[in-house]
Backbone as a ProteinNet text record, in pm:
[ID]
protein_1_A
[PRIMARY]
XXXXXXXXXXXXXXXXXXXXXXXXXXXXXXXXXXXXXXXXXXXXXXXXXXXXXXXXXXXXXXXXXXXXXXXXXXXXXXXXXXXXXXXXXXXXXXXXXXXXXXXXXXXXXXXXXXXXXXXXXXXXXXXXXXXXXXXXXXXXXXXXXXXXXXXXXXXXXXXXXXXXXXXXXXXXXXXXXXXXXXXXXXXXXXXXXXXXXXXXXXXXXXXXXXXXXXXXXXXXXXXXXXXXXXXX
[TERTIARY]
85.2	0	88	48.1	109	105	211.2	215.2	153.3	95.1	11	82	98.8	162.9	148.9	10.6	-19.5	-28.1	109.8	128.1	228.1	227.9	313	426.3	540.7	683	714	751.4	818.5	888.8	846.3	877	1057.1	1108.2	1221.9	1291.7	1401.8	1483.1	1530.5	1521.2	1598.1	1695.7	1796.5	1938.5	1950	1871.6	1903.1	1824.3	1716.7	1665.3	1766.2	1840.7	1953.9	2058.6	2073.7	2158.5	2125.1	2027.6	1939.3	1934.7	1901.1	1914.2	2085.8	2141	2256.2	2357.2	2302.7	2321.3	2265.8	2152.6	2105.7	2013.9	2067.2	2041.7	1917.7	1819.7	1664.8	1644.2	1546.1	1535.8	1385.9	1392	1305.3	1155	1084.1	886	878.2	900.6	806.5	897.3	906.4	983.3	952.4	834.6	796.3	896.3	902	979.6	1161.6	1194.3	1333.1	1344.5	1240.2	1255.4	1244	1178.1	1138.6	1320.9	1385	1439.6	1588.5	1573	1656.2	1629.7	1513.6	1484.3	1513.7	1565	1631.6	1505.5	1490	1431.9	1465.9	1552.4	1555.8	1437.6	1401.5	1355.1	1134.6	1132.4	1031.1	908.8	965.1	829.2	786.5	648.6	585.2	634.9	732.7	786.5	945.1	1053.9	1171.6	1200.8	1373.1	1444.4	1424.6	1361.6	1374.9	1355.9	1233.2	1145.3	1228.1	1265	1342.6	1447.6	1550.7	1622.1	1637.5	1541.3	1468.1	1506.5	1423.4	1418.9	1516.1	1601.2	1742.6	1855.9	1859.4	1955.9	1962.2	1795.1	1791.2	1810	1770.6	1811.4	1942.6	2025.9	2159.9	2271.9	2216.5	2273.7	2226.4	2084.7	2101	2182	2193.8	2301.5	2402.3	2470.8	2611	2605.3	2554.9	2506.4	2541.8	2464.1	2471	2552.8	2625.1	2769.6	2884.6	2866.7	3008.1	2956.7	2868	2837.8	2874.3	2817.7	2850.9	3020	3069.8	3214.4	3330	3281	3372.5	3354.2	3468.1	3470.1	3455.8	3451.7	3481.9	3416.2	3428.1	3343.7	3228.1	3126.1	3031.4	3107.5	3186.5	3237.8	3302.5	3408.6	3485.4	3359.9	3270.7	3175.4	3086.5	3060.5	2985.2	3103.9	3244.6	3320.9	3317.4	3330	3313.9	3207.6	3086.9	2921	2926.2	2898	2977	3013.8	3158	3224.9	3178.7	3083.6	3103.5	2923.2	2856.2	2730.4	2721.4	2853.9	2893.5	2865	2833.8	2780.1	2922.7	3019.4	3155.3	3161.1	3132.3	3141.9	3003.8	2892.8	2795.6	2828.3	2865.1	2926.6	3028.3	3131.7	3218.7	3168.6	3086.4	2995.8	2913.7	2882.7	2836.5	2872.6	3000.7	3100	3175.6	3144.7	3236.9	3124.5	3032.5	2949.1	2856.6	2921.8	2861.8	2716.8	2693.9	2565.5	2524.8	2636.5	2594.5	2530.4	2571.5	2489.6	2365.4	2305.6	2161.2	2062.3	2159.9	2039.9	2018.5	1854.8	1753.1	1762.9	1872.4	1879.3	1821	1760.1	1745.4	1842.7	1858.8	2001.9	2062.8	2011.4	2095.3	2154.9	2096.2	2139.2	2251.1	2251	2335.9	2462.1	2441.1	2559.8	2581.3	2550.4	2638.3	2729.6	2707.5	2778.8	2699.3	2601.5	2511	2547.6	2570	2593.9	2694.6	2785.5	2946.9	2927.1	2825.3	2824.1	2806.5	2872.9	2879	2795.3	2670.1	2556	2478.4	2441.2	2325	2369.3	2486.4	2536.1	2538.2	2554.2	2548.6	2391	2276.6	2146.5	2052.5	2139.1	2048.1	2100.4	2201.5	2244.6	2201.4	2167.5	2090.8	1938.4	1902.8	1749.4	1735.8	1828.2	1844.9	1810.1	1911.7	1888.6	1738.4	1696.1	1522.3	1424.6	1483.6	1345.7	1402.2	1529.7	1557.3	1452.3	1437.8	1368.8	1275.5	1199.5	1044.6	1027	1057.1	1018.4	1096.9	1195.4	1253.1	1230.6	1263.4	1253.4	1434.4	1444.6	1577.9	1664	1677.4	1761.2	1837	1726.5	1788.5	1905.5	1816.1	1896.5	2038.3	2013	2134.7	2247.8	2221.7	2304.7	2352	2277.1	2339.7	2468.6	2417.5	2518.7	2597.5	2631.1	2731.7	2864.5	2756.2	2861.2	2914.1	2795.2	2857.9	2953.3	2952.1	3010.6	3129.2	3181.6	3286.2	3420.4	3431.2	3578.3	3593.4	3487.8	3509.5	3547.1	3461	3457.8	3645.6	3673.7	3774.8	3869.3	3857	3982.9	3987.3	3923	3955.4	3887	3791.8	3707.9	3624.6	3698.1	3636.8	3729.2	3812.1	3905.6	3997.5	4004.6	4139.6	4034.9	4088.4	4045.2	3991.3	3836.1	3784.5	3913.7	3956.6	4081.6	3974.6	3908.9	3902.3	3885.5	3835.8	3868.3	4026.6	4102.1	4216.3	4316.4	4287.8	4327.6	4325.9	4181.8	4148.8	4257.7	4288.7	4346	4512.1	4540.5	4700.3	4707.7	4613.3	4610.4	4582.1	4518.3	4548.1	4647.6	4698.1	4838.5	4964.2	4931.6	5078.7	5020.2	4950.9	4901.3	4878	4802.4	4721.9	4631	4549.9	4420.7	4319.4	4216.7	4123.9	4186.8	4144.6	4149.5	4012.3	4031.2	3890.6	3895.7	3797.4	3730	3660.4	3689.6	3598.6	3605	3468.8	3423	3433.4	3548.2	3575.7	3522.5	3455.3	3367.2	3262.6	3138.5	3036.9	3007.3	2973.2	3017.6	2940.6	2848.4	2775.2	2655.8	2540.5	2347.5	2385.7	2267.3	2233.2	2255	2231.8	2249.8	2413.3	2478.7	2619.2	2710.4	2693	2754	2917	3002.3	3171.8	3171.7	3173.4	3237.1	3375.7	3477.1	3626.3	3634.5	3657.1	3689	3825	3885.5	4039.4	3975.6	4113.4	4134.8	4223.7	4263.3	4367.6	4427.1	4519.4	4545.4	4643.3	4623	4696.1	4854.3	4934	5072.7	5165.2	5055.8	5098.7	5112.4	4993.1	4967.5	4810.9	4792.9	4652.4	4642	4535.4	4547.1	4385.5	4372.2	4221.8	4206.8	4022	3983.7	3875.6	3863.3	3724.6	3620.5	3492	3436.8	3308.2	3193.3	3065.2	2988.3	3013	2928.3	3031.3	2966.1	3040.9	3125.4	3066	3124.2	3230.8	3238.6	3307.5	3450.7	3397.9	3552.9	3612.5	3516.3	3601.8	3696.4	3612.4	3761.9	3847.8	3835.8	3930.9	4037.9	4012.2	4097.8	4155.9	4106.4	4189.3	4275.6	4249.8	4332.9	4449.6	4417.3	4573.8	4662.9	4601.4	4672.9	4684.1	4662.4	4777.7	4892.6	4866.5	4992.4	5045.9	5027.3	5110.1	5204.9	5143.2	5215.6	5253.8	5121.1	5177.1	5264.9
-120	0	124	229.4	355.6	422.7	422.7	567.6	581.6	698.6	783.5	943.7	1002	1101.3	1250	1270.1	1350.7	1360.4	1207.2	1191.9	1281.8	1332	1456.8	1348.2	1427.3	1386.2	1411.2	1311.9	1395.9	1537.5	1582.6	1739.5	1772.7	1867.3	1916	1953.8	1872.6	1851.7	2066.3	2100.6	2232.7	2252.8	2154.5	2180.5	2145.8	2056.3	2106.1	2252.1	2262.9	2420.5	2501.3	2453.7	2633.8	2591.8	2430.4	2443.7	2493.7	2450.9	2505.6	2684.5	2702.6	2861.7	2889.3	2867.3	2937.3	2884.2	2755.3	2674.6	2825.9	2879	2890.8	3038.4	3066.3	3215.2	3293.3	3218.6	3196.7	3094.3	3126.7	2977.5	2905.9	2782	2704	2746.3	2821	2789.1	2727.2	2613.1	2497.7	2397.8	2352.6	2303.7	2118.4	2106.8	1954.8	1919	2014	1965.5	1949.3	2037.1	1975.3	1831.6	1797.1	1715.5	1556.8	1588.5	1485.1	1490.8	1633.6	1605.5	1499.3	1558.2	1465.9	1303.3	1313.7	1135.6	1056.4	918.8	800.3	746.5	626.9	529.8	412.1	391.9	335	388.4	511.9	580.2	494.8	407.6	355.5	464.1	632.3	693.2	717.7	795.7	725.6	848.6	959.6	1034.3	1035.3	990.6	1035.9	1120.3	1102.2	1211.6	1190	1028.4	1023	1099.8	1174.4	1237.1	1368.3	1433.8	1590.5	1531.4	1432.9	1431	1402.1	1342	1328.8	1469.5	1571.7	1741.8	1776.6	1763.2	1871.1	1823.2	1670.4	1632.5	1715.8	1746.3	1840.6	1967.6	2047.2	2182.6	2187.4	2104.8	2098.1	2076	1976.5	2043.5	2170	2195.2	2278.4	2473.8	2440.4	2535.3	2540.3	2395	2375.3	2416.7	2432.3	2402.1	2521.3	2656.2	2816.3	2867.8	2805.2	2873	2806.7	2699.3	2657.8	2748.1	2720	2835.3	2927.8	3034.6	3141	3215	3047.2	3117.8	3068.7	3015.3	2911.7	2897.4	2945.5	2937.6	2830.8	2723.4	2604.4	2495.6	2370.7	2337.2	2242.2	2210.4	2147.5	2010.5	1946	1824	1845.2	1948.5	1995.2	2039.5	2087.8	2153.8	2031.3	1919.7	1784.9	1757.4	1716.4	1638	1654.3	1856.7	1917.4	1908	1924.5	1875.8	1788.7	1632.3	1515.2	1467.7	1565.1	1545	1636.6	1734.7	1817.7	1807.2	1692.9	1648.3	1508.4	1498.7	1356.7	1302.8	1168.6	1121.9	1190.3	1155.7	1202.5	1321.7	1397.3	1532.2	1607.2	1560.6	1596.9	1530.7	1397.7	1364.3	1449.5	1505.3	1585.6	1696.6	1754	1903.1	1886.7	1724.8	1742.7	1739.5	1675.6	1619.1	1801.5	1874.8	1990.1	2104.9	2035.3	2154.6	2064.7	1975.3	1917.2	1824	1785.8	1735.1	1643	1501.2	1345.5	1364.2	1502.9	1483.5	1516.3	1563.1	1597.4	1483.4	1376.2	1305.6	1231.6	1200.6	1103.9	929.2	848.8	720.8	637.1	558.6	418.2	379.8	348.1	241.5	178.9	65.1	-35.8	48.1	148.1	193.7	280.9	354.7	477.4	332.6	268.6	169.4	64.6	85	65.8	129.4	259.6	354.8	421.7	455.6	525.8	654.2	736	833.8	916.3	805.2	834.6	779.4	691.6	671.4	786.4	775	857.2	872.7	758.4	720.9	782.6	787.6	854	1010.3	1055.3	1177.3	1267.8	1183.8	1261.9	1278.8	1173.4	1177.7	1311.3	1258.5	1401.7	1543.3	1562	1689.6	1734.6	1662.1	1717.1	1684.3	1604.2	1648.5	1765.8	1813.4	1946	2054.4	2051.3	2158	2179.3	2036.4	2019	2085.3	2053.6	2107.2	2262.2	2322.2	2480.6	2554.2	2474.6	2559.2	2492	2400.6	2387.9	2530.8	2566.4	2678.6	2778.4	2828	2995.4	3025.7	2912.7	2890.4	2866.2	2865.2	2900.5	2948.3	3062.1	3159.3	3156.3	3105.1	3082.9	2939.7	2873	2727.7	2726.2	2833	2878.2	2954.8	3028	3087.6	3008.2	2922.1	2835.1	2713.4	2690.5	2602.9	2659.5	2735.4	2834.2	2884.1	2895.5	2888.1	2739.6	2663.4	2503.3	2474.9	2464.3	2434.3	2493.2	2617.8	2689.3	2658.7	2540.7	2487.6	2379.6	2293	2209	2244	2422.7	2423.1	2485.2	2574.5	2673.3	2570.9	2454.7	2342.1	2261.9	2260.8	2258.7	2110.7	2070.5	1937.3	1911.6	1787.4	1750.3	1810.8	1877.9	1940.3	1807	1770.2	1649.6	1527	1497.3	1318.9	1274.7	1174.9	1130.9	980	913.1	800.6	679.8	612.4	520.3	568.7	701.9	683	760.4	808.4	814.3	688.9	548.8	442.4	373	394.7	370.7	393	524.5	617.5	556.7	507.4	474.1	402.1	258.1	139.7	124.4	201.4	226.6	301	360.1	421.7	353.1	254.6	184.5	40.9	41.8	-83.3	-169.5	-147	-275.4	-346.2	-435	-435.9	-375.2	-352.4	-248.4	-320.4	-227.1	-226.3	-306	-456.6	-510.4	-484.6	-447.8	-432	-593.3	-620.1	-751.8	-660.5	-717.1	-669.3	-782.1	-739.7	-859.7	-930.7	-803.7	-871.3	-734.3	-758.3	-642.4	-692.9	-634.3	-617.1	-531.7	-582.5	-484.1	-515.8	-397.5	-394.6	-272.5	-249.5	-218.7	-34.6	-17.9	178.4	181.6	88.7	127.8	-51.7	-17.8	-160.7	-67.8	-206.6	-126.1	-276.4	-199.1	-278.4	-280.4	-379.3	-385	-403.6	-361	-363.7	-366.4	-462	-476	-446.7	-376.4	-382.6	-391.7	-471.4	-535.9	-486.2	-469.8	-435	-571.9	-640.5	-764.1	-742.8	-796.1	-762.5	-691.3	-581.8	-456.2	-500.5	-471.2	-569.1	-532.1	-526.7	-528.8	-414.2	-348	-300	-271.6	-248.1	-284.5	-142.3	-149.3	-21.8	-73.2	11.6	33.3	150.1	100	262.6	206.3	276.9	316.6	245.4	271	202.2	123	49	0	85.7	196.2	267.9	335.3	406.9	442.3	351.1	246.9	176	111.7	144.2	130.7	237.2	364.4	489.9	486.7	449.4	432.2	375.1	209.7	104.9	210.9	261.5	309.5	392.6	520.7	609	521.4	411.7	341.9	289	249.3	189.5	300.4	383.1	512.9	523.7	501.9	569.3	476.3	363.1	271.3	210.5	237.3	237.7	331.2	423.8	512.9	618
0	0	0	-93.1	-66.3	56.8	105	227.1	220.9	356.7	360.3	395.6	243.3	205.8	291.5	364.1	445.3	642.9	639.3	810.5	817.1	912	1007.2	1015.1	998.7	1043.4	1194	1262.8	1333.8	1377.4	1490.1	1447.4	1413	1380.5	1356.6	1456.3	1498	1623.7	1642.2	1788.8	1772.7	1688.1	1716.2	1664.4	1551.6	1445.6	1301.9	1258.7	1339.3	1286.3	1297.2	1380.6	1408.8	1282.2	1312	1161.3	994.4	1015.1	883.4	865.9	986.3	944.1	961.9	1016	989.9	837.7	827.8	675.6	543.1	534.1	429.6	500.9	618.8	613.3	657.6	682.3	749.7	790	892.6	988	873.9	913	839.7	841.1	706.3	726.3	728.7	688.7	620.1	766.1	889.9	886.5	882.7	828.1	813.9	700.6	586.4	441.2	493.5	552.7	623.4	736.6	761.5	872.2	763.1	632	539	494.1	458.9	367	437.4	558.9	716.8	691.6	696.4	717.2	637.8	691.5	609.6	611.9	513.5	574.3	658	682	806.4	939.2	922.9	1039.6	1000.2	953.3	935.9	898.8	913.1	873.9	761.2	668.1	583.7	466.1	505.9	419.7	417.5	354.9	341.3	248.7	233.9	199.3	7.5	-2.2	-139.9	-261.5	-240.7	-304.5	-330.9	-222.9	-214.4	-313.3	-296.3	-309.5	-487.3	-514.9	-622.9	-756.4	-644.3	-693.9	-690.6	-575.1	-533.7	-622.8	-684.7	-763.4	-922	-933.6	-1076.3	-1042.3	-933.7	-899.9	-891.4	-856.5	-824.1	-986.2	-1023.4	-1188.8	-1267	-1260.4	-1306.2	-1237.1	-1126.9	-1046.9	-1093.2	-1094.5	-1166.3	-1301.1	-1398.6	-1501	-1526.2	-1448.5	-1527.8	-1471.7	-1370.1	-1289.4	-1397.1	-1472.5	-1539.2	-1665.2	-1706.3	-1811	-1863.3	-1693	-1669.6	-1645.5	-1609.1	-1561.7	-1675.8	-1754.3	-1925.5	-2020	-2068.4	-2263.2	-2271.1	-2195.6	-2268.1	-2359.8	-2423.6	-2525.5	-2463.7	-2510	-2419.2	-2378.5	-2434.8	-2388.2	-2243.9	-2227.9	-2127.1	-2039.4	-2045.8	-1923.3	-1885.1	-1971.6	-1951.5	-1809.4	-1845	-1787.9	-1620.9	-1668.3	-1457.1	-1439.5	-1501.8	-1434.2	-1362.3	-1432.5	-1378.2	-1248.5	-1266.4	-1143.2	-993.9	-1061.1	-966.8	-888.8	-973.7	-895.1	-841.9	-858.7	-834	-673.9	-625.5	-520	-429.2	-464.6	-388.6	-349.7	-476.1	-443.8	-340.5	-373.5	-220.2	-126.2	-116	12.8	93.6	1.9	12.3	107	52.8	76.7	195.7	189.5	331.8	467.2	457.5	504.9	567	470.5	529.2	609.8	558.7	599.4	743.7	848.3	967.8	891.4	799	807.6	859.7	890.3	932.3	1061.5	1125.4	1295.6	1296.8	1191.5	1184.5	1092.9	1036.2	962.3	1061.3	1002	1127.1	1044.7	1107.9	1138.8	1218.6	1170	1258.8	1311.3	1447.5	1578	1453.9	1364.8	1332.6	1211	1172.1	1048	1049.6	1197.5	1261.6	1315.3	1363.6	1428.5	1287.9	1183.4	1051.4	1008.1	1052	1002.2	900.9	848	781.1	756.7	876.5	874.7	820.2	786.2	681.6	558.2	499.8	404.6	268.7	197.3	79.8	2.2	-7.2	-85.6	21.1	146.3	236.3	258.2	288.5	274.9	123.1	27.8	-68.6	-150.3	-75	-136.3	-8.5	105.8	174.5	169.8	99.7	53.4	-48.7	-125.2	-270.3	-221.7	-86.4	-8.8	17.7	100.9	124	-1	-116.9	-151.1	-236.8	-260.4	-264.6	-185.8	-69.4	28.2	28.2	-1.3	-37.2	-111.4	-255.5	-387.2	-326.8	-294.5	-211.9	-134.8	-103.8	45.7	-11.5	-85.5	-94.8	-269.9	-329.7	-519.3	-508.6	-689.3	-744.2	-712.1	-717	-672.5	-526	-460.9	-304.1	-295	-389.5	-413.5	-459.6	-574.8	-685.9	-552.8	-478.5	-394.5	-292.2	-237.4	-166.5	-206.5	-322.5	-396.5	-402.8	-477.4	-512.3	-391.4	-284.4	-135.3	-115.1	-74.2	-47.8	-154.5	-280	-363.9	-406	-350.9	-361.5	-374.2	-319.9	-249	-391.6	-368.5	-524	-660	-686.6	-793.7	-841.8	-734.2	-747.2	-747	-648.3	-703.4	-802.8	-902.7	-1024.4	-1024.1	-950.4	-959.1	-1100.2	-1131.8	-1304.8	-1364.5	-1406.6	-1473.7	-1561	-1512.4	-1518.6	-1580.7	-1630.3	-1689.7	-1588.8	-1610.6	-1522.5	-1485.2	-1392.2	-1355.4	-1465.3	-1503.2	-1559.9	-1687.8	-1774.3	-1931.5	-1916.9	-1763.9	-1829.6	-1844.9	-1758.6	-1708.6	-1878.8	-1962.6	-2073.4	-2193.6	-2163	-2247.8	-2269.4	-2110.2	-2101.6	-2178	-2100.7	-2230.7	-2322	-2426.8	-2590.1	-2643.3	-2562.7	-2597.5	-2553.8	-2472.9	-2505.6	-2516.8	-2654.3	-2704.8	-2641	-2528.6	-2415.3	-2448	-2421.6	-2390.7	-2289	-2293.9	-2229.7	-2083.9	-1962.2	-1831.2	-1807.4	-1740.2	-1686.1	-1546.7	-1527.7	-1350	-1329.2	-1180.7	-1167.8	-958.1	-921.9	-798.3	-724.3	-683.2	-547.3	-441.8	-400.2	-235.3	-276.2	-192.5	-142.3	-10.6	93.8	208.2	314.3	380.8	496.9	459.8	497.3	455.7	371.8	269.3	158.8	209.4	289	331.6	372.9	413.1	419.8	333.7	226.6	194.4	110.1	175.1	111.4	-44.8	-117.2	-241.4	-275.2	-276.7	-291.3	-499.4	-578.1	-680.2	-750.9	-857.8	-890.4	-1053.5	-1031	-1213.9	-1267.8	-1386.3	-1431.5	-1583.6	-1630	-1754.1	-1786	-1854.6	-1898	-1971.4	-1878.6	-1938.2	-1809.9	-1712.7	-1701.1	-1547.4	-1493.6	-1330.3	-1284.9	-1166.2	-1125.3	-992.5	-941.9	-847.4	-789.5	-629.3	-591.8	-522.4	-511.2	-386.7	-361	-272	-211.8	-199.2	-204	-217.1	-166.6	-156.4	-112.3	-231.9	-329.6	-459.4	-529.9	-629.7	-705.5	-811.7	-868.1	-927	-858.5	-739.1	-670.8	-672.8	-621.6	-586.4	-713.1	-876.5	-1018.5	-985.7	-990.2	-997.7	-947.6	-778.1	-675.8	-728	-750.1	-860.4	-943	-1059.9	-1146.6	-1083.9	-1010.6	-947.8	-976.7	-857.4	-762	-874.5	-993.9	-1114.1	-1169.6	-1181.3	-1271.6	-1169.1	-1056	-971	-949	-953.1	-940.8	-1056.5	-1222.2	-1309.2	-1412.4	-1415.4	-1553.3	-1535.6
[MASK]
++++++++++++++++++++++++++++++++++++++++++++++++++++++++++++++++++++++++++++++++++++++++++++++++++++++++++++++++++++++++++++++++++++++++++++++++++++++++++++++++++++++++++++++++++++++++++++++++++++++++++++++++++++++++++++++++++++++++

């Protein structure tokens, strides 16, 4: 059966309200839509962060979107590459990670004593909740300005700039006449809100090297990273 889309959330703990307003500059109207955009499901109630997060992932490119725009000659391929990287699960994890968020999301015990709260996949989906339940309650513009602050540190360091590590891992091995780089996923590891995937990748001839990450994709790049630095 569908939810029932119109149950009250739990109310909004003091101390993320104060974070919220000092986050984004006014304290919360709406503050049921922040307390949704907080909640895991683990927390068994009948609204989470999915939905916001849903919204805030398209408000959030399109932020990125008229700030690379706005700030680069560059050709749409090159502005695809920093998009990318710069809405990337890593990179909101990143953002949330700097900006205190894991102490305010609402976990379930078993989900919080997984470690939930560091995961890169729950940190980086309630940060783009966040900036959902933003343009819910202020619009665009408020959204667009907030990013623009959170996002400051990523963009000015030159995040996405550089070859993404597996089409540059790609790139080595057709240039010194390899065969392609295979990934094979070693182990997956934990419950489904904090699971670690170990991933190796191999270039035949050359050698092999492994990581770990939050997703599977994650711990491909990782892999590649460690194999550029370990051989090219």
């Amino acid at each position: 059966m569908e939810p029932d889309r119109g149950h009250v959330l739990s109310a909004l703990a003091p101390e993320a309200s104060a974070f919220i307003a000092a986050l984004t500059g006014a304290a919360p109207a709406r503050p049921e839509i922040w307390a949704e955009a907080l909640t895991h499901g683990s927390m068994g109630e009948p609204r989470d962060y999915q939905r916001l997060e849903f919204l805030g992932d398209r408000v959030l490119g399109l932020a990125i979107a008229d700030w690379l725009h706005e700030k680069s000659d560059a050709a749409e391929g090159k502005l695809s590459q920093r998009l990318n990287a710069l809405v990337s699960r890593e990179t909101c994890a990143d953002v949330a990670r700097t900006i205190g968020l894991a102490g305010h999301i609402r976990l379930g015990k078993q989900a919080r004593d997984d470690g939930g709260a560091q995961s890169d996949n729950i940190l980086g989906d309630v940060m783009e909740a966040l900036i959902g339940a933003l343009f819910v309650e202020r619009g665009f513009e408020a959204a667009r300005k907030f990013v623009r602050k959170a996002w400051e540190k990523p963009m000015l360091s030159g995040t996405g700039q550089r070859k993404h590590p597996k089409a540059a891992l790609q790139e080595w091995a057709a240039g010194n006449r390899r065969k392609p780089p295979v990934y094979t996923l070693v182990s997956r590891e934990g419950p489904d809100h904090a699971a670690t995937f170990t991933v190796s990748v191999e270039v035949k001839g050359v050698g092999e090297a492994s990581a770990r990450g939050s997703s599977k994709q994650e711990a491909e790049t990782a892999a590649a990273r460690a194999f550029m630095q370990a051989y090219a």
